[in-house]
Amino acid sequence: MSFPLERPRRLRRSDRLRSLVRETRVTPDRLIYPLFVVSGSGVKREIPSLSGCFQLSADEAAREARQVESLGVAGVILFGLPEGKDAAGSQGYADDGVVQQAIRAIRAECRDLLVVTDVCLCEYTSHGHCGVVDGDEVKNDATLPLLARMALSHAQAGAHVIAPSDMMDGRVGAIRQALDGGGYAETPILSYAAKYASAFYGPFREAADSAPQFGDRRGYQMDPANVREALREVRLDVEEGADMVMVKPALPYLDVIHAVREAVDRPVAAYNVSGEYAMVKAAAQRGWIDEKRIVLETLTSIGRAGADVILTYHAKDFARWVG
Ligand code: PBG
C-alpha cells in the first residue's frame, strides 16, 4: 500500500461532505439571550460596554423578546436594574419589581419564548453583594430566605425557569422548597452551579450596576484554579434539586464544561459572559477579526466541550447568521 495509509482530507473535499460528518451543531433553539430591564416605559438605552445590547423598560423588553422569539432563539434571561436599592435587596422580590413587570409584559407578547430569570441580590442591594451583609461578611444562611422569596415571586409573575446565580450554599434546596410550597413544583431550576470569581463579568457589572461597593466576590464565587470543586458544587446542586446546571464563564472554562458533562446526567448550560462578548466586539469594531466566524467558532467550541444550552449576548446575531 502506498503512503499515506489514511487520508482524512477525503471527507473535507466539499461543503456537503463536511456538513455530513460534522460532529457538533449549535442551533438557535439551544441559546438564551440576556436582557437588562429597567423601570419606566419607552426606555431603550444602549450599554456602552456591550454594544448591541440595551437596558430596556418592560414594554421595550417585550418588543425585544418578540424579535428574539421570531429568530428562533429558545429564550431570554432577565436581569433587573431596580429604582432603588437597600441592604436587603427588597426590590428583588417586590411583586411590582422591574423583573416581575418585565416577565408579565413578555409573557403577554410571546407564545413560546422561554422566560428565565436570574435570582441574585447583587443588582438590588446597596452594597452590591449577592447576599445579606453583616460587617464585611456576606451571610450565607440569612440570604437563603430572600433568594427563595425572589424565586417564588418570579414564578408567580410567570417565569418558566429559575436561575440562581448567587453561589450561597444551600440555595437550590431553599428555592426548590419555596417553589414547591408555593404551588410551583413544575418550575425547573437552572443553577449557576460552577460560577467562578471572574474578571470576565466586568461589562455586566456596568450594564446591571451591580459591582460590589467593598471587597470582591471571592468569598462565595469559585477560585478559577479549581475543577474538582466544580464537580462537588454541581453534585450538591443536583442533590438539592437542580434540573440543569451551569458553568460560568464559558470560554476560559471549557475543561470544566467538559468535566461537568461527563460527571452528571443533567443538561449542562454554559454562560458566554459579558467580557467574552465585549472582547469579540471590540476587536471586530477595529477590523481585527471576522466577527461572524469568531462567533460561530466560539459557540461551536462551547457546544463541543459539552454544553447543551448556551447563554450568550451573540444569540440574535448567531440566529441571523445560521437561520
Ligand atoms: C449576578 C450575575 C452576574 C452575572 C450573571 N449574574 C455578575 C456577577 O456575579 O458579578 C455575569 C454575567 C456576565 O458577565 O455576562 N450575580
mmCIF file of N, CA and C in Angstrom, residues 81-200:
data_model
loop_
_atom_site.group_PDB
_atom_site.id
_atom_site.type_symbol
_atom_site.label_atom_id
_atom_site.label_comp_id
_atom_site.label_asym_id
_atom_site.label_seq_id
_atom_site.Cartn_x
_atom_site.Cartn_y
_atom_site.Cartn_z
ATOM 1 N N LEU A 81 -32.550 46.195 36.854
ATOM 2 C CA LEU A 81 -31.945 47.372 37.494
ATOM 3 C C LEU A 81 -33.073 48.096 38.200
ATOM 4 N N PRO A 82 -33.172 47.952 39.518
ATOM 5 C CA PRO A 82 -34.319 48.493 40.250
ATOM 6 C C PRO A 82 -34.241 50.010 40.383
ATOM 7 N N GLU A 83 -35.374 50.595 40.734
ATOM 8 C CA GLU A 83 -35.447 52.037 41.011
ATOM 9 C C GLU A 83 -34.608 52.401 42.215
ATOM 10 N N GLY A 84 -34.745 51.580 43.273
ATOM 11 C CA GLY A 84 -33.990 51.866 44.495
ATOM 12 C C GLY A 84 -33.345 50.600 45.043
ATOM 13 N N LYS A 85 -32.258 50.789 45.781
ATOM 14 C CA LYS A 85 -31.570 49.647 46.373
ATOM 15 C C LYS A 85 -31.578 49.805 47.879
ATOM 16 N N ASP A 86 -31.565 48.668 48.611
ATOM 17 C CA ASP A 86 -31.400 48.737 50.062
ATOM 18 C C ASP A 86 -30.567 47.544 50.527
ATOM 19 N N ALA A 87 -30.324 47.478 51.824
ATOM 20 C CA ALA A 87 -29.399 46.469 52.338
ATOM 21 C C ALA A 87 -29.909 45.056 52.106
ATOM 22 N N ALA A 88 -31.246 44.880 52.060
ATOM 23 C CA ALA A 88 -31.813 43.534 51.909
ATOM 24 C C ALA A 88 -32.240 43.244 50.467
ATOM 25 N N GLY A 89 -31.999 44.173 49.565
ATOM 26 C CA GLY A 89 -32.359 43.951 48.161
ATOM 27 C C GLY A 89 -33.847 43.743 47.949
ATOM 28 N N SER A 90 -34.671 44.499 48.676
ATOM 29 C CA SER A 90 -36.105 44.177 48.703
ATOM 30 C C SER A 90 -36.810 44.383 47.363
ATOM 31 N N GLN A 91 -36.261 45.228 46.496
ATOM 32 C CA GLN A 91 -36.892 45.370 45.175
ATOM 33 C C GLN A 91 -36.759 44.100 44.330
ATOM 34 N N GLY A 92 -35.866 43.241 44.748
ATOM 35 C CA GLY A 92 -35.671 41.980 44.022
ATOM 36 C C GLY A 92 -36.847 41.032 44.175
ATOM 37 N N TYR A 93 -37.576 41.154 45.277
ATOM 38 C CA TYR A 93 -38.727 40.257 45.490
ATOM 39 C C TYR A 93 -40.038 41.028 45.632
ATOM 40 N N ALA A 94 -40.025 42.284 45.157
ATOM 41 C CA ALA A 94 -41.266 43.064 45.165
ATOM 42 C C ALA A 94 -42.165 42.585 44.021
ATOM 43 N N ASP A 95 -43.456 42.488 44.294
ATOM 44 C CA ASP A 95 -44.382 41.994 43.274
ATOM 45 C C ASP A 95 -44.386 42.889 42.035
ATOM 46 N N ASP A 96 -44.149 44.206 42.265
ATOM 47 C CA ASP A 96 -44.119 45.120 41.115
ATOM 48 C C ASP A 96 -42.685 45.511 40.751
ATOM 49 N N GLY A 97 -41.730 44.647 41.090
ATOM 50 C CA GLY A 97 -40.324 44.906 40.745
ATOM 51 C C GLY A 97 -40.119 44.932 39.237
ATOM 52 N N VAL A 98 -38.985 45.441 38.813
ATOM 53 C CA VAL A 98 -38.748 45.595 37.361
ATOM 54 C C VAL A 98 -38.778 44.255 36.629
ATOM 55 N N VAL A 99 -38.183 43.235 37.238
ATOM 56 C CA VAL A 99 -38.164 41.930 36.553
ATOM 57 C C VAL A 99 -39.570 41.325 36.519
ATOM 58 N N GLN A 100 -40.288 41.425 37.652
ATOM 59 C CA GLN A 100 -41.640 40.871 37.698
ATOM 60 C C GLN A 100 -42.519 41.526 36.623
ATOM 61 N N GLN A 101 -42.383 42.837 36.459
ATOM 62 C CA GLN A 101 -43.175 43.527 35.424
ATOM 63 C C GLN A 101 -42.756 43.088 34.026
ATOM 64 N N ALA A 102 -41.462 42.934 33.835
ATOM 65 C CA ALA A 102 -40.979 42.526 32.512
ATOM 66 C C ALA A 102 -41.443 41.106 32.175
ATOM 67 N N ILE A 103 -41.440 40.230 33.165
ATOM 68 C CA ILE A 103 -41.909 38.852 32.914
ATOM 69 C C ILE A 103 -43.339 38.894 32.385
ATOM 70 N N ARG A 104 -44.193 39.665 33.073
ATOM 71 C CA ARG A 104 -45.604 39.723 32.670
ATOM 72 C C ARG A 104 -45.741 40.311 31.266
ATOM 73 N N ALA A 105 -44.975 41.368 30.993
ATOM 74 C CA ALA A 105 -45.071 42.003 29.678
ATOM 75 C C ALA A 105 -44.608 41.043 28.576
ATOM 76 N N ILE A 106 -43.536 40.308 28.840
ATOM 77 C CA ILE A 106 -43.011 39.383 27.818
ATOM 78 C C ILE A 106 -43.973 38.212 27.629
ATOM 79 N N ARG A 107 -44.486 37.688 28.741
ATOM 80 C CA ARG A 107 -45.432 36.559 28.638
ATOM 81 C C ARG A 107 -46.676 36.957 27.854
ATOM 82 N N ALA A 108 -47.073 38.232 27.978
ATOM 83 C CA ALA A 108 -48.270 38.692 27.256
ATOM 84 C C ALA A 108 -48.007 38.798 25.753
ATOM 85 N N GLU A 109 -46.755 38.993 25.369
ATOM 86 C CA GLU A 109 -46.404 39.198 23.953
ATOM 87 C C GLU A 109 -45.991 37.922 23.236
ATOM 88 N N CYS A 110 -45.364 37.002 23.983
ATOM 89 C CA CYS A 110 -44.706 35.866 23.326
ATOM 90 C C CYS A 110 -45.403 34.553 23.637
ATOM 91 N N ARG A 111 -45.560 33.745 22.610
ATOM 92 C CA ARG A 111 -46.280 32.485 22.804
ATOM 93 C C ARG A 111 -45.414 31.392 23.402
ATOM 94 N N ASP A 112 -44.203 31.216 22.852
ATOM 95 C CA ASP A 112 -43.443 30.084 23.398
ATOM 96 C C ASP A 112 -41.979 30.386 23.693
ATOM 97 N N LEU A 113 -41.654 31.645 23.820
ATOM 98 C CA LEU A 113 -40.299 32.014 24.243
ATOM 99 C C LEU A 113 -40.147 31.665 25.731
ATOM 100 N N LEU A 114 -39.034 31.016 26.066
ATOM 101 C CA LEU A 114 -38.809 30.684 27.478
ATOM 102 C C LEU A 114 -38.335 31.924 28.236
ATOM 103 N N VAL A 115 -38.968 32.190 29.355
ATOM 104 C CA VAL A 115 -38.547 33.303 30.190
ATOM 105 C C VAL A 115 -37.812 32.739 31.414
ATOM 106 N N VAL A 116 -36.512 32.955 31.434
ATOM 107 C CA VAL A 116 -35.655 32.503 32.529
ATOM 108 C C VAL A 116 -35.353 33.729 33.368
ATOM 109 N N THR A 117 -35.267 33.586 34.688
ATOM 110 C CA THR A 117 -34.896 34.750 35.497
ATOM 111 C C THR A 117 -33.670 34.446 36.340
ATOM 112 N N ASP A 118 -32.784 35.416 36.398
ATOM 113 C CA ASP A 118 -31.602 35.318 37.246
ATOM 114 C C ASP A 118 -32.028 35.679 38.668
ATOM 115 N N VAL A 119 -31.716 34.805 39.612
ATOM 116 C CA VAL A 119 -32.050 35.081 41.008
ATOM 117 C C VAL A 119 -30.762 35.366 41.768
ATOM 118 N N CYS A 120 -30.600 36.615 42.184
ATOM 119 C CA CYS A 120 -29.415 37.038 42.923
ATOM 120 C C CYS A 120 -29.706 38.410 43.507
ATOM 121 N N LEU A 121 -29.082 38.721 44.629
ATOM 122 C CA LEU A 121 -29.382 40.004 45.271
ATOM 123 C C LEU A 121 -28.521 41.167 44.785
ATOM 124 N N CYS A 122 -27.414 40.881 44.073
ATOM 125 C CA CYS A 122 -26.412 41.935 43.869
ATOM 126 C C CYS A 122 -26.925 43.156 43.103
ATOM 127 N N GLU A 123 -27.892 42.959 42.216
ATOM 128 C CA GLU A 123 -28.403 44.124 41.488
ATOM 129 C C GLU A 123 -29.310 44.983 42.372
ATOM 130 N N TYR A 124 -29.743 44.440 43.499
ATOM 131 C CA TYR A 124 -30.769 45.100 44.324
ATOM 132 C C TYR A 124 -30.254 45.612 45.658
ATOM 133 N N THR A 125 -29.034 45.191 46.030
ATOM 134 C CA THR A 125 -28.507 45.611 47.330
ATOM 135 C C THR A 125 -27.658 46.876 47.191
ATOM 136 N N SER A 126 -27.750 47.747 48.212
ATOM 137 C CA SER A 126 -26.985 48.991 48.195
ATOM 138 C C SER A 126 -25.483 48.703 48.237
ATOM 139 N N HIS A 127 -25.086 47.588 48.858
ATOM 140 C CA HIS A 127 -23.659 47.257 48.949
ATOM 141 C C HIS A 127 -23.171 46.447 47.747
ATOM 142 N N GLY A 128 -24.106 45.970 46.907
ATOM 143 C CA GLY A 128 -23.707 45.280 45.683
ATOM 144 C C GLY A 128 -23.250 43.844 45.871
ATOM 145 N N HIS A 129 -23.409 43.282 47.072
ATOM 146 C CA HIS A 129 -23.054 41.873 47.245
ATOM 147 C C HIS A 129 -24.265 40.986 46.969
ATOM 148 N N CYS A 130 -23.982 39.694 46.758
ATOM 149 C CA CYS A 130 -25.029 38.766 46.329
ATOM 150 C C CYS A 130 -25.835 38.216 47.505
ATOM 151 N N GLY A 131 -25.505 38.646 48.731
ATOM 152 C CA GLY A 131 -26.223 38.179 49.905
ATOM 153 C C GLY A 131 -26.316 39.281 50.948
ATOM 154 N N VAL A 132 -26.908 38.915 52.074
ATOM 155 C CA VAL A 132 -27.051 39.849 53.185
ATOM 156 C C VAL A 132 -25.675 40.077 53.821
ATOM 157 N N VAL A 133 -25.385 41.331 54.147
ATOM 158 C CA VAL A 133 -24.056 41.657 54.663
ATOM 159 C C VAL A 133 -24.121 42.003 56.153
ATOM 160 N N ASP A 134 -23.146 41.485 56.906
ATOM 161 C CA ASP A 134 -23.008 41.834 58.311
ATOM 162 C C ASP A 134 -21.551 42.226 58.507
ATOM 163 N N GLY A 135 -21.295 43.527 58.709
ATOM 164 C CA GLY A 135 -19.906 43.999 58.721
ATOM 165 C C GLY A 135 -19.339 43.818 57.327
ATOM 166 N N ASP A 136 -18.230 43.057 57.235
ATOM 167 C CA ASP A 136 -17.726 42.809 55.883
ATOM 168 C C ASP A 136 -17.949 41.348 55.473
ATOM 169 N N GLU A 137 -18.901 40.700 56.151
ATOM 170 C CA GLU A 137 -19.225 39.292 55.857
ATOM 171 C C GLU A 137 -20.497 39.179 55.053
ATOM 172 N N VAL A 138 -20.491 38.330 54.057
ATOM 173 C CA VAL A 138 -21.732 38.017 53.338
ATOM 174 C C VAL A 138 -22.314 36.767 53.993
ATOM 175 N N LYS A 139 -23.477 36.950 54.643
ATOM 176 C CA LYS A 139 -24.039 35.880 55.474
ATOM 177 C C LYS A 139 -24.805 34.882 54.613
ATOM 178 N N ASN A 140 -24.375 33.655 54.681
ATOM 179 C CA ASN A 140 -24.976 32.621 53.829
ATOM 180 C C ASN A 140 -26.439 32.329 54.188
ATOM 181 N N ASP A 141 -26.643 31.855 55.424
ATOM 182 C CA ASP A 141 -27.966 31.309 55.747
ATOM 183 C C ASP A 141 -29.050 32.383 55.821
ATOM 184 N N ALA A 142 -28.649 33.591 56.207
ATOM 185 C CA ALA A 142 -29.624 34.681 56.279
ATOM 186 C C ALA A 142 -30.074 35.101 54.882
ATOM 187 N N THR A 143 -29.270 34.772 53.871
ATOM 188 C CA THR A 143 -29.605 35.147 52.494
ATOM 189 C C THR A 143 -30.635 34.207 51.867
ATOM 190 N N LEU A 144 -30.632 32.949 52.317
ATOM 191 C CA LEU A 144 -31.455 31.928 51.646
ATOM 192 C C LEU A 144 -32.947 32.277 51.575
ATOM 193 N N PRO A 145 -33.557 32.742 52.675
ATOM 194 C CA PRO A 145 -34.996 33.048 52.576
ATOM 195 C C PRO A 145 -35.292 34.172 51.577
ATOM 196 N N LEU A 146 -34.353 35.123 51.441
ATOM 197 C CA LEU A 146 -34.580 36.224 50.492
ATOM 198 C C LEU A 146 -34.515 35.725 49.047
ATOM 199 N N LEU A 147 -33.554 34.833 48.797
ATOM 200 C CA LEU A 147 -33.449 34.253 47.452
ATOM 201 C C LEU A 147 -34.685 33.420 47.130
ATOM 202 N N ALA A 148 -35.152 32.678 48.134
ATOM 203 C CA ALA A 148 -36.336 31.834 47.937
ATOM 204 C C ALA A 148 -37.552 32.704 47.627
ATOM 205 N N ARG A 149 -37.633 33.816 48.329
ATOM 206 C CA ARG A 149 -38.744 34.733 48.104
ATOM 207 C C ARG A 149 -38.690 35.335 46.701
ATOM 208 N N MET A 150 -37.484 35.692 46.271
ATOM 209 C CA MET A 150 -37.320 36.260 44.931
ATOM 210 C C MET A 150 -37.713 35.226 43.873
ATOM 211 N N ALA A 151 -37.256 33.992 44.049
ATOM 212 C CA ALA A 151 -37.571 32.929 43.086
ATOM 213 C C ALA A 151 -39.085 32.730 42.989
ATOM 214 N N LEU A 152 -39.734 32.687 44.145
ATOM 215 C CA LEU A 152 -41.182 32.472 44.150
ATOM 216 C C LEU A 152 -41.903 33.631 43.462
ATOM 217 N N SER A 153 -41.448 34.850 43.709
ATOM 218 C CA SER A 153 -42.134 35.989 43.086
ATOM 219 C C SER A 153 -41.928 35.987 41.567
ATOM 220 N N HIS A 154 -40.774 35.485 41.095
ATOM 221 C CA HIS A 154 -40.570 35.348 39.649
ATOM 222 C C HIS A 154 -41.524 34.295 39.076
ATOM 223 N N ALA A 155 -41.648 33.186 39.790
ATOM 224 C CA ALA A 155 -42.549 32.120 39.312
ATOM 225 C C ALA A 155 -43.992 32.629 39.283
ATOM 226 N N GLN A 156 -44.365 33.364 40.313
ATOM 227 C CA GLN A 156 -45.734 33.903 40.370
ATOM 228 C C GLN A 156 -46.001 34.872 39.211
ATOM 229 N N ALA A 157 -44.963 35.600 38.813
ATOM 230 C CA ALA A 157 -45.130 36.543 37.700
ATOM 231 C C ALA A 157 -45.155 35.821 36.350
ATOM 232 N N GLY A 158 -44.729 34.531 36.344
ATOM 233 C CA GLY A 158 -44.829 33.761 35.105
ATOM 234 C C GLY A 158 -43.508 33.255 34.536
ATOM 235 N N ALA A 159 -42.439 33.311 35.323
ATOM 236 C CA ALA A 159 -41.151 32.800 34.828
ATOM 237 C C ALA A 159 -41.247 31.298 34.561
ATOM 238 N N HIS A 160 -40.626 30.855 33.448
ATOM 239 C CA HIS A 160 -40.634 29.423 33.128
ATOM 240 C C HIS A 160 -39.513 28.672 33.834
ATOM 241 N N VAL A 161 -38.379 29.331 34.032
ATOM 242 C CA VAL A 161 -37.197 28.686 34.618
ATOM 243 C C VAL A 161 -36.555 29.670 35.589
ATOM 244 N N ILE A 162 -36.117 29.153 36.755
ATOM 245 C CA ILE A 162 -35.492 29.993 37.777
ATOM 246 C C ILE A 162 -34.003 29.676 37.819
ATOM 247 N N ALA A 163 -33.173 30.724 37.710
ATOM 248 C CA ALA A 163 -31.726 30.503 37.620
ATOM 249 C C ALA A 163 -30.967 31.261 38.716
ATOM 250 N N PRO A 164 -30.711 30.602 39.858
ATOM 251 C CA PRO A 164 -29.975 31.269 40.943
ATOM 252 C C PRO A 164 -28.482 31.398 40.639
ATOM 253 N N SER A 165 -27.948 32.629 40.797
ATOM 254 C CA SER A 165 -26.551 32.884 40.431
ATOM 255 C C SER A 165 -25.716 33.406 41.586
ATOM 256 N N ASP A 166 -26.255 33.325 42.807
ATOM 257 C CA ASP A 166 -25.629 33.976 43.964
ATOM 258 C C ASP A 166 -24.452 33.217 44.557
ATOM 259 N N MET A 167 -24.444 31.876 44.398
ATOM 260 C CA MET A 167 -23.405 30.994 44.951
ATOM 261 C C MET A 167 -23.434 30.854 46.477
ATOM 262 N N MET A 168 -24.579 31.126 47.115
ATOM 263 C CA MET A 168 -24.706 30.778 48.525
ATOM 264 C C MET A 168 -24.877 29.255 48.625
ATOM 265 N N ASP A 169 -24.334 28.655 49.691
ATOM 266 C CA ASP A 169 -24.525 27.216 49.888
ATOM 267 C C ASP A 169 -25.980 26.939 50.277
ATOM 268 N N GLY A 170 -26.561 25.938 49.673
ATOM 269 C CA GLY A 170 -27.899 25.510 50.070
ATOM 270 C C GLY A 170 -29.036 26.265 49.405
ATOM 271 N N ARG A 171 -28.693 27.161 48.473
ATOM 272 C CA ARG A 171 -29.793 27.985 47.936
ATOM 273 C C ARG A 171 -30.683 27.218 46.990
ATOM 274 N N VAL A 172 -30.155 26.220 46.304
ATOM 275 C CA VAL A 172 -31.022 25.469 45.394
ATOM 276 C C VAL A 172 -32.109 24.744 46.187
ATOM 277 N N GLY A 173 -31.704 24.135 47.302
ATOM 278 C CA GLY A 173 -32.686 23.446 48.148
ATOM 279 C C GLY A 173 -33.724 24.403 48.700
ATOM 280 N N ALA A 174 -33.273 25.562 49.151
ATOM 281 C CA ALA A 174 -34.202 26.552 49.721
ATOM 282 C C ALA A 174 -35.184 27.035 48.659
ATOM 283 N N ILE A 175 -34.698 27.248 47.462
ATOM 284 C CA ILE A 175 -35.565 27.720 46.365
ATOM 285 C C ILE A 175 -36.532 26.612 45.943
ATOM 286 N N ARG A 176 -36.037 25.382 45.864
ATOM 287 C CA ARG A 176 -36.904 24.252 45.486
ATOM 288 C C ARG A 176 -38.073 24.134 46.463
ATOM 289 N N GLN A 177 -37.735 24.257 47.763
ATOM 290 C CA GLN A 177 -38.763 24.153 48.803
ATOM 291 C C GLN A 177 -39.811 25.261 48.666
ATOM 292 N N ALA A 178 -39.318 26.474 48.431
ATOM 293 C CA ALA A 178 -40.240 27.610 48.312
ATOM 294 C C ALA A 178 -41.135 27.456 47.087
ATOM 295 N N LEU A 179 -40.554 27.012 45.976
ATOM 296 C CA LEU A 179 -41.352 26.837 44.755
ATOM 297 C C LEU A 179 -42.397 25.742 44.961
ATOM 298 N N ASP A 180 -41.966 24.624 45.540
ATOM 299 C CA ASP A 180 -42.902 23.513 45.770
ATOM 300 C C ASP A 180 -44.032 23.957 46.695
ATOM 301 N N GLY A 181 -43.638 24.645 47.777
ATOM 302 C CA GLY A 181 -44.628 25.090 48.767
ATOM 303 C C GLY A 181 -45.595 26.120 48.205
ATOM 304 N N GLY A 182 -45.147 26.883 47.208
ATOM 305 C CA GLY A 182 -45.984 27.935 46.639
ATOM 306 C C GLY A 182 -46.807 27.474 45.455
ATOM 307 N N GLY A 183 -46.762 26.183 45.145
ATOM 308 C CA GLY A 183 -47.569 25.676 44.034
ATOM 309 C C GLY A 183 -46.824 25.649 42.711
ATOM 310 N N TYR A 184 -45.498 25.744 42.761
ATOM 311 C CA TYR A 184 -44.707 25.752 41.530
ATOM 312 C C TYR A 184 -43.751 24.567 41.462
ATOM 313 N N ALA A 185 -44.269 23.399 41.812
ATOM 314 C CA ALA A 185 -43.444 22.185 41.791
ATOM 315 C C ALA A 185 -42.960 21.858 40.382
ATOM 316 N N GLU A 186 -43.643 22.378 39.365
ATOM 317 C CA GLU A 186 -43.282 22.056 37.978
ATOM 318 C C GLU A 186 -42.277 23.049 37.384
ATOM 319 N N THR A 187 -41.915 24.065 38.139
ATOM 320 C CA THR A 187 -40.980 25.071 37.604
ATOM 321 C C THR A 187 -39.535 24.601 37.785
ATOM 322 N N PRO A 188 -38.795 24.437 36.691
ATOM 323 C CA PRO A 188 -37.420 23.943 36.806
ATOM 324 C C PRO A 188 -36.417 24.990 37.312
ATOM 325 N N ILE A 189 -35.338 24.457 37.903
ATOM 326 C CA ILE A 189 -34.231 25.310 38.368
ATOM 327 C C ILE A 189 -32.997 25.037 37.514
ATOM 328 N N LEU A 190 -32.462 26.115 36.964
ATOM 329 C CA LEU A 190 -31.166 26.067 36.280
ATOM 330 C C LEU A 190 -30.176 26.727 37.224
ATOM 331 N N SER A 191 -29.342 25.924 37.897
ATOM 332 C CA SER A 191 -28.449 26.563 38.874
ATOM 333 C C SER A 191 -27.122 26.946 38.230
ATOM 334 N N TYR A 192 -26.685 28.169 38.564
ATOM 335 C CA TYR A 192 -25.313 28.549 38.236
ATOM 336 C C TYR A 192 -24.478 27.759 39.257
ATOM 337 N N ALA A 193 -24.142 26.516 38.888
ATOM 338 C CA ALA A 193 -23.538 25.611 39.872
ATOM 339 C C ALA A 193 -22.055 25.894 40.049
ATOM 340 N N ALA A 194 -21.343 25.992 38.930
ATOM 341 C CA ALA A 194 -19.909 26.285 38.992
ATOM 342 C C ALA A 194 -19.694 27.675 38.421
ATOM 343 N N LYS A 195 -19.820 28.649 39.301
ATOM 344 C CA LYS A 195 -19.661 30.040 38.890
ATOM 345 C C LYS A 195 -18.382 30.581 39.519
ATOM 346 N N TYR A 196 -17.473 30.996 38.662
ATOM 347 C CA TYR A 196 -16.147 31.408 39.117
ATOM 348 C C TYR A 196 -16.085 32.908 39.406
ATOM 349 N N ALA A 197 -15.213 33.275 40.330
ATOM 350 C CA ALA A 197 -14.946 34.695 40.628
ATOM 351 C C ALA A 197 -14.090 35.217 39.475
ATOM 352 N N SER A 198 -14.740 35.821 38.487
ATOM 353 C CA SER A 198 -14.089 36.068 37.202
ATOM 354 C C SER A 198 -14.032 37.545 36.844
ATOM 355 N N ALA A 199 -12.907 37.935 36.236
ATOM 356 C CA ALA A 199 -12.779 39.297 35.711
ATOM 357 C C ALA A 199 -13.601 39.474 34.438
ATOM 358 N N PHE A 200 -14.078 38.370 33.882
ATOM 359 C CA PHE A 200 -14.872 38.437 32.646
ATOM 360 C C PHE A 200 -16.284 38.984 32.863
#
